[in-house]
Coordinates of C-alpha atoms in Angstrom, one line a residue:
X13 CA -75.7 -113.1 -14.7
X14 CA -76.7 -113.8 -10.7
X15 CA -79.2 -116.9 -10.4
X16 CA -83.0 -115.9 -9.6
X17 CA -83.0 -115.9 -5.6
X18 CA -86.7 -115.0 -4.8
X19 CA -89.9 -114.5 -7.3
X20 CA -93.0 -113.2 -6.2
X21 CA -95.5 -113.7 -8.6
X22 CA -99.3 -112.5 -9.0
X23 CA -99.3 -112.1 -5.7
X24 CA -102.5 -110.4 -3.9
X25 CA -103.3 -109.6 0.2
X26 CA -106.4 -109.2 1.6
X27 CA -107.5 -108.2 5.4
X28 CA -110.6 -109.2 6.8
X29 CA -112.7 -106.7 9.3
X30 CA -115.8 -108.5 9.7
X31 CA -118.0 -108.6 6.8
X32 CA -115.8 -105.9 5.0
X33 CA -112.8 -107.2 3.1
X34 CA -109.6 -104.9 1.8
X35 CA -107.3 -106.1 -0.6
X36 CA -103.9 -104.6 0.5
X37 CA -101.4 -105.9 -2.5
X38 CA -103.0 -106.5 -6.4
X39 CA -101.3 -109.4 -7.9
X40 CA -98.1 -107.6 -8.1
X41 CA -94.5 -109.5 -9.7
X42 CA -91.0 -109.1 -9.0
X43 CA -88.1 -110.9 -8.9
X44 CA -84.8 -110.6 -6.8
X45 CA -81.5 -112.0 -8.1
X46 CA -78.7 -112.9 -5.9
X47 CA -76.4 -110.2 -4.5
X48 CA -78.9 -107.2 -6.0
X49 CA -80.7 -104.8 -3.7
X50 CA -84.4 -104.3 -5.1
X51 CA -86.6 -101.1 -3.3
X52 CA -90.1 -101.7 -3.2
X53 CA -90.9 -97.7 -2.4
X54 CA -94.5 -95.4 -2.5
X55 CA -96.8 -93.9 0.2
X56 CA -97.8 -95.1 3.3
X57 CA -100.8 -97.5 2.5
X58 CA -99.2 -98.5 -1.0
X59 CA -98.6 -102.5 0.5
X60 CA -95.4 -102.6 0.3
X61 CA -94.6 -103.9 4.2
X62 CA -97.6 -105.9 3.5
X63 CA -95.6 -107.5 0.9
X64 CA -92.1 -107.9 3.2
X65 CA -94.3 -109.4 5.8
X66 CA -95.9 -111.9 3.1
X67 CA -91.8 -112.9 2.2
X68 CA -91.6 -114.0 6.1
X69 CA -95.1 -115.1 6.3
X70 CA -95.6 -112.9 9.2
X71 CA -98.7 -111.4 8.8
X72 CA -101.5 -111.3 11.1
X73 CA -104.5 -113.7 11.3
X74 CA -107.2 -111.3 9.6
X75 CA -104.8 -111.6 6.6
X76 CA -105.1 -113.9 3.6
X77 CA -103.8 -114.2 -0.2
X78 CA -106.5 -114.6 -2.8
X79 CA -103.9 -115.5 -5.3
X80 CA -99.8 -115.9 -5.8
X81 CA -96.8 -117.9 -4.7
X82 CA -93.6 -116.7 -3.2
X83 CA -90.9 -118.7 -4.2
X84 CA -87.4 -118.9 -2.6
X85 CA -85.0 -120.9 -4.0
X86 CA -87.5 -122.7 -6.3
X87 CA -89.3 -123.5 -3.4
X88 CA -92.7 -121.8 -2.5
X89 CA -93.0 -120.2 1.0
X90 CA -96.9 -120.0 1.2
X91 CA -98.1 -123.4 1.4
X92 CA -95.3 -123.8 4.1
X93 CA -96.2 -125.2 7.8
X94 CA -95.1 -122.7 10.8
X95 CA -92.4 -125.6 11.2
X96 CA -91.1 -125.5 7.9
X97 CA -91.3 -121.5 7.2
X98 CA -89.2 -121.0 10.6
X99 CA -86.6 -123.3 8.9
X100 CA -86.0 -120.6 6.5
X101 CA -87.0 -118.0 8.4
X102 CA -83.8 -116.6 10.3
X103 CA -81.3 -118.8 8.7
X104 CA -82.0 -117.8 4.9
X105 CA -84.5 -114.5 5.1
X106 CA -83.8 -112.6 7.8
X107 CA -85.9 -108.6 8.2
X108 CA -84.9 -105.7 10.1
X109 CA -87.8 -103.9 11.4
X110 CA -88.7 -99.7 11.1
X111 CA -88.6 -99.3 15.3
X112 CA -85.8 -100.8 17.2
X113 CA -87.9 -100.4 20.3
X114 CA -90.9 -102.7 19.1
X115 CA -88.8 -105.3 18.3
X116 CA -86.3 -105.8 20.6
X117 CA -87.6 -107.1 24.3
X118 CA -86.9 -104.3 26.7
X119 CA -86.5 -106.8 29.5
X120 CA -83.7 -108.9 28.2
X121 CA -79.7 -107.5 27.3
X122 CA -78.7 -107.9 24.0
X123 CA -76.5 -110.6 24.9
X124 CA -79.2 -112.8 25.7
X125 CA -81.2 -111.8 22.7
X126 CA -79.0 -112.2 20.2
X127 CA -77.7 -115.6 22.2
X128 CA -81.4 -116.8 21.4
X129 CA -80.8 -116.6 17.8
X130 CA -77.4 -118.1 18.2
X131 CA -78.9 -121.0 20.5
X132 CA -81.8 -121.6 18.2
X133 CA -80.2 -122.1 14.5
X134 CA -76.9 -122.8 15.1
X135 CA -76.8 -124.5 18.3
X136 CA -74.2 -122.3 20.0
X137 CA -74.2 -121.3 23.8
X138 CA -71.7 -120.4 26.5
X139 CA -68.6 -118.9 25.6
X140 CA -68.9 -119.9 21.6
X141 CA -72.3 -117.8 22.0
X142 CA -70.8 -115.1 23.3
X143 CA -67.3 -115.0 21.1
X144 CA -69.9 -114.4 17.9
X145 CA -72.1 -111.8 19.4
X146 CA -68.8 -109.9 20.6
X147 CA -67.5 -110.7 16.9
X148 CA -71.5 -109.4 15.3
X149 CA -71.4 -106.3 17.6
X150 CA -68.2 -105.2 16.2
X151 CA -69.1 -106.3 12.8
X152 CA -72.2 -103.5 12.5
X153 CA -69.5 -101.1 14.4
X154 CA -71.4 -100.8 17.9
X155 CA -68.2 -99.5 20.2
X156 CA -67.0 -101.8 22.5
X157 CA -68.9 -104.7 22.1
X158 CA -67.8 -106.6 24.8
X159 CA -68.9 -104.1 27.0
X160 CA -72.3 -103.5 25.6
X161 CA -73.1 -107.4 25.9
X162 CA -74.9 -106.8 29.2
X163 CA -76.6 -103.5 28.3
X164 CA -80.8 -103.2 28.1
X165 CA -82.2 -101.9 24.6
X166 CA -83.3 -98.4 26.5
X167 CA -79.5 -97.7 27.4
X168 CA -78.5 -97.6 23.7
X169 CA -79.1 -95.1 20.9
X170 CA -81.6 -95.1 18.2
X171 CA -78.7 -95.3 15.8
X172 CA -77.3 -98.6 18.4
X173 CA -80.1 -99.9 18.7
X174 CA -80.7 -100.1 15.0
X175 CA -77.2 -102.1 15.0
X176 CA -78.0 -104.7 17.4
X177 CA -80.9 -105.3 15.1
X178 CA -78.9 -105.2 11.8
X179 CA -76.5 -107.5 14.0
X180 CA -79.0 -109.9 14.8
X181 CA -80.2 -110.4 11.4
X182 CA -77.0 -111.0 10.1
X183 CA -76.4 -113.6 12.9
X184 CA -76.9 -116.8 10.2
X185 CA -75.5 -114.5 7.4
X186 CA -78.8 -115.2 5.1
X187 CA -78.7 -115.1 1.6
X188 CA -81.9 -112.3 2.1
X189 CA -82.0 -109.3 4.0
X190 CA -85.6 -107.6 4.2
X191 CA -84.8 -104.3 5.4
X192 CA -88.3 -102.5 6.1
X193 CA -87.7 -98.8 6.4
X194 CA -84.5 -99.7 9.0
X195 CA -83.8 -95.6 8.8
X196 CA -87.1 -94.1 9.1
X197 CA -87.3 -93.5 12.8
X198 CA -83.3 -92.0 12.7
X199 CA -81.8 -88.7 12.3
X200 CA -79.9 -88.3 8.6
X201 CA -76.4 -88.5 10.0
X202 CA -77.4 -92.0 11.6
X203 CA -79.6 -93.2 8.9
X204 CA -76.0 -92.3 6.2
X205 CA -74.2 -94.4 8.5
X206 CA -76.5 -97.2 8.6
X207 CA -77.3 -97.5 4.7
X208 CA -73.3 -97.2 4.5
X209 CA -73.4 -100.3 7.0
X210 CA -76.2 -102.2 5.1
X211 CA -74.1 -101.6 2.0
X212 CA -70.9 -102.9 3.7
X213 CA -72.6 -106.2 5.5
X214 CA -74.5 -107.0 1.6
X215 CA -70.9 -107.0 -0.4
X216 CA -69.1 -108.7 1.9
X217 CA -71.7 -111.4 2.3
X218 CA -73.2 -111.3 -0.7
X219 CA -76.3 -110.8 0.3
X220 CA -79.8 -109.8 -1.8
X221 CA -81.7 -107.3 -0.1
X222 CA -85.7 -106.2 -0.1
X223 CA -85.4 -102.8 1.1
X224 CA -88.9 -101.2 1.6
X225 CA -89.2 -97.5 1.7
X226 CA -90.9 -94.0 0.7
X227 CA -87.7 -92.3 0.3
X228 CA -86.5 -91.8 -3.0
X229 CA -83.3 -90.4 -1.8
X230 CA -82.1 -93.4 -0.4
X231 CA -83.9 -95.7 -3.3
X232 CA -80.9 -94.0 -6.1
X233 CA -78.4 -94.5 -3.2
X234 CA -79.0 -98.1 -2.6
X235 CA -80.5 -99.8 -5.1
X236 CA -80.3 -101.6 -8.2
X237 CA -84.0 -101.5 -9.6
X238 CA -86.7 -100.5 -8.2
X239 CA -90.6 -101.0 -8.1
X240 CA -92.9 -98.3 -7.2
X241 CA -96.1 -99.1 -5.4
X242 CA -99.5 -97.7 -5.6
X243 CA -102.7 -98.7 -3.7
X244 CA -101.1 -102.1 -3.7
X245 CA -100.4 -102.4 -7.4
X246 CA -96.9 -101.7 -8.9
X247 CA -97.4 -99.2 -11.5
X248 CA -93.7 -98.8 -12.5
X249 CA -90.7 -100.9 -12.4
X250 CA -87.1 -101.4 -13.5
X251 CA -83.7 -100.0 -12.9
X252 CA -83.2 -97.3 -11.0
X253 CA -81.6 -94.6 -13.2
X254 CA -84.2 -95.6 -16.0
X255 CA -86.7 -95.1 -13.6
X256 CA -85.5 -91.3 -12.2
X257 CA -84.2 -90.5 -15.3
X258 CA -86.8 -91.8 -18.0
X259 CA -89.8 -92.6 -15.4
X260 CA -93.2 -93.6 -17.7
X261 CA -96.1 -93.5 -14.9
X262 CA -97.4 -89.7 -13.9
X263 CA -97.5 -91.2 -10.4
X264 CA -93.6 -91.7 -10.3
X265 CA -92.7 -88.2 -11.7
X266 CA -95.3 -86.7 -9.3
X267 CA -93.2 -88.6 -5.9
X268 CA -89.8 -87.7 -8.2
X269 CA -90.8 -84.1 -8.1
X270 CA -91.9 -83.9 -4.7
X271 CA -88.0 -84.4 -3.5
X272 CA -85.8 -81.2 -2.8
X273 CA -82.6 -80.6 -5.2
X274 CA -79.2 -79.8 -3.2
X275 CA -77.9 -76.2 -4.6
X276 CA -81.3 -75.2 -6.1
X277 CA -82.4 -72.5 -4.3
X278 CA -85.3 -71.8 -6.0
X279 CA -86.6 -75.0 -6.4
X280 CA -90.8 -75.1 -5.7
X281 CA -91.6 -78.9 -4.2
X282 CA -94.8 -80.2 -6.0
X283 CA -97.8 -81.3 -3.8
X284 CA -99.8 -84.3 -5.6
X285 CA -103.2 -82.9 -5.6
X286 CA -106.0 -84.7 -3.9
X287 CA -105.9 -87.8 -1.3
X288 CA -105.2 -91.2 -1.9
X289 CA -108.5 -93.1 -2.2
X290 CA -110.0 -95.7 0.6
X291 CA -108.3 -98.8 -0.8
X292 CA -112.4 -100.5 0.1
X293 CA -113.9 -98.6 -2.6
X294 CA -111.2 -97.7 -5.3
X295 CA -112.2 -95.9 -9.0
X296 CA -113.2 -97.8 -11.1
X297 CA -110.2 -96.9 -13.8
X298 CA -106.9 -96.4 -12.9
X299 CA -106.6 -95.4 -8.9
X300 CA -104.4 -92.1 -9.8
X301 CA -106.8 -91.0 -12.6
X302 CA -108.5 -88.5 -9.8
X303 CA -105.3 -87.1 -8.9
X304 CA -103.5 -87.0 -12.2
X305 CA -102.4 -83.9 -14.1
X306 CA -102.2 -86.2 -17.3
X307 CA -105.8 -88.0 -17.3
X308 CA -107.8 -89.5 -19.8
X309 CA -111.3 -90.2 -20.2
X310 CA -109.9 -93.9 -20.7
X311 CA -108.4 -93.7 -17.8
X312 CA -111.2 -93.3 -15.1
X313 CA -113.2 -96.1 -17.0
X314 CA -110.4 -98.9 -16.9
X315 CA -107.7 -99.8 -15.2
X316 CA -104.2 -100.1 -17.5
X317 CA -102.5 -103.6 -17.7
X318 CA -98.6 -103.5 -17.2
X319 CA -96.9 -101.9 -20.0
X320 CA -93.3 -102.8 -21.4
X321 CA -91.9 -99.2 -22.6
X322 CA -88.6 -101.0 -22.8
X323 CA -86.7 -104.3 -21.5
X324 CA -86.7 -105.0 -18.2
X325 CA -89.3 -102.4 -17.4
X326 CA -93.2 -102.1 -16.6
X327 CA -95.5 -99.1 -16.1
X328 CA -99.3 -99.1 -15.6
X329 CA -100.4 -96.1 -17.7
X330 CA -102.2 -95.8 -20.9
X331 CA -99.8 -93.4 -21.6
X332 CA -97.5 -96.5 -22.5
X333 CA -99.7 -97.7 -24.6
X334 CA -99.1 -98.3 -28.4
X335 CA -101.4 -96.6 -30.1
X336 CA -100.7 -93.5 -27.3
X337 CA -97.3 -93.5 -27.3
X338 CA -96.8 -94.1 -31.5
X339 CA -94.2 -97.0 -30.0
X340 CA -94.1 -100.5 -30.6
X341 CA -94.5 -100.9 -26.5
X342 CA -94.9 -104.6 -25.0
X343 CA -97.9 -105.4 -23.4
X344 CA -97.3 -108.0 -20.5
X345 CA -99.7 -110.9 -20.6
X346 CA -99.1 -111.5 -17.0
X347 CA -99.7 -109.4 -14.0
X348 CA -97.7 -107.2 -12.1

């Protein structure tokens, strides 16, 4: 079994706006073992980049984290000075953003920007500096690399640019890759080439990867468990074919049947009724009770603790429950 590489546990995110406080992420728990890819997926608003960003400490000012601890490596990131978190940050965790073009400096080739990274942790300039950006350029398969060297983010692709950013994350070949929807803003012949690349880099490095997404497509094509997020709580978690093919929470069989089937012709996508409620003034009960097909009267009155229908897997639905169920399901005494 792979040693325990990153544990986030009880961990919770508020934002500040004024006098008015939202709490993004609700103690949620996971764990990520070395080498294994874990998806943190759910609707936009759910926390899960909220949560990546917590991983790199990277969020803004207005944030702040009522409770948890992120550890890496047995060590816990949040107490960490700016000094000692940039340590880490780039040489162990490294993130690849959604938008190429908000992350990479428009005024600067690629050869200096990834010669930054190079200068920075490993010391490297001149001709060392540019051997190993040559050598990372061809790694991620951008055609010829030593010809690119001098070229400006806005003369590349959205598929290239993507690559120069996979590149530079793989720079000091860290034992974490946060990859926070890397293939949203591409079309699906470039996005299958790039999960085929992200699969490549992980084996051959060994890697772990965080990989944050809505798309439950590329969650069975990537992953090895999964946790699925909901107004900053994870209401169902474990590994992915359990998940798809024996899924506990309403909420996760509503997003499973919302995806279109190849060679089904007749196929009707389900809507999830309703909107998702103002994460400042949520039900009291659980937060999908107003939109779910399978509520309770329990269900709108209190919110579900984390459920263990089987080993190695969580849901937050009364539906799991014991006495619901007729099952002799777990009940976790901790949060997640």
């Amino acid at each position: 079994m792979a040693a325990q590489l990153l544990e986030v546990k009880d961990l919770s995110i508020a934002f500040r706006q004024g006098e008015r406080e939202t709490l993004a992420v609700d103690r949620i728990s996971f764990d990520l073992a070395e080498g294994e890819t874990v998806a943190l997926v759910g609707e936009s608003g759910s926390g899960k980049s909220a949560t990546a960003l917590s991983v790199m400490k990277l969020l803004p000012p207005s944030a702040h984290h009522p409770s948890g601890a992120i550890r890496f490596k047995d060590q816990d990131l949040l107490p960490m000075s700016e000094r000692q978190i940039r340590d880490v940050r780039g040489n162990d965790i490294s993130i690849i953003f959604q938008e190429p073009m908000t992350s990479l400096n428009p005024l600067h080739t690629i050869e200096k920007q990834i010669g930054e990274i190079l200068l920075l942790h490993q010391g490297l300039a001149g001709t060392a500096a540019r051997d190993r950006t040559v050598d990372l350029l061809k790694q991620v398969g951008i055609p010829d690399p030593a010809g690119r060297l001098q070229s400006y983010p806005h003369q590349l692709s959205g598929g290239q640019r993507q690559r120069v950013m996979i590149a530079m994350s793989l720079a000091n070949e860290p034992d974490l890759l946060i990859a926070d929807e890397p293939t949203t803003a591409l079309d699906v012949t470039v996005q299958a080439q790039i999960l085929t690349l992200l699969k490549e880099v992980q084996s051959r490095l060994g890697m772990a990867m965080l990989f944050i997404t809505h798309d439950l497509g590329i969650v069975r094509r990537l992953a090895d468990r999964v946790c699925v997020m909901k107004e900053g709580k994870i209401v169902e978690q474990g590994p992915v074919e359990r998940v798809f093919t024996a899924h506990e929470h309403p909420y996760t069989r509503a997003l499973l049947n919302s995806i279109p089937r190849m060679g089904d012709p007749d196929q009707r996508l389900t809507a999830i009724d309703g909107q998702p409620p103002d994460l400042s003034n949520l039900p009291p009960g659980c937060s999908f009770a107003p939109r779910c097909p399978q509520v309770m009267p329990r269900c709108r009155d209190a919110a579900p603790p984390p459920f263990m229908p089987e080993e190695g897997r969580t849901s937050r639905c009364w539906l799991c429950e014991p006495v619901a169920v007729g099952a002799d399901h777990r009940v976790l005494s901790g949060a997640l």
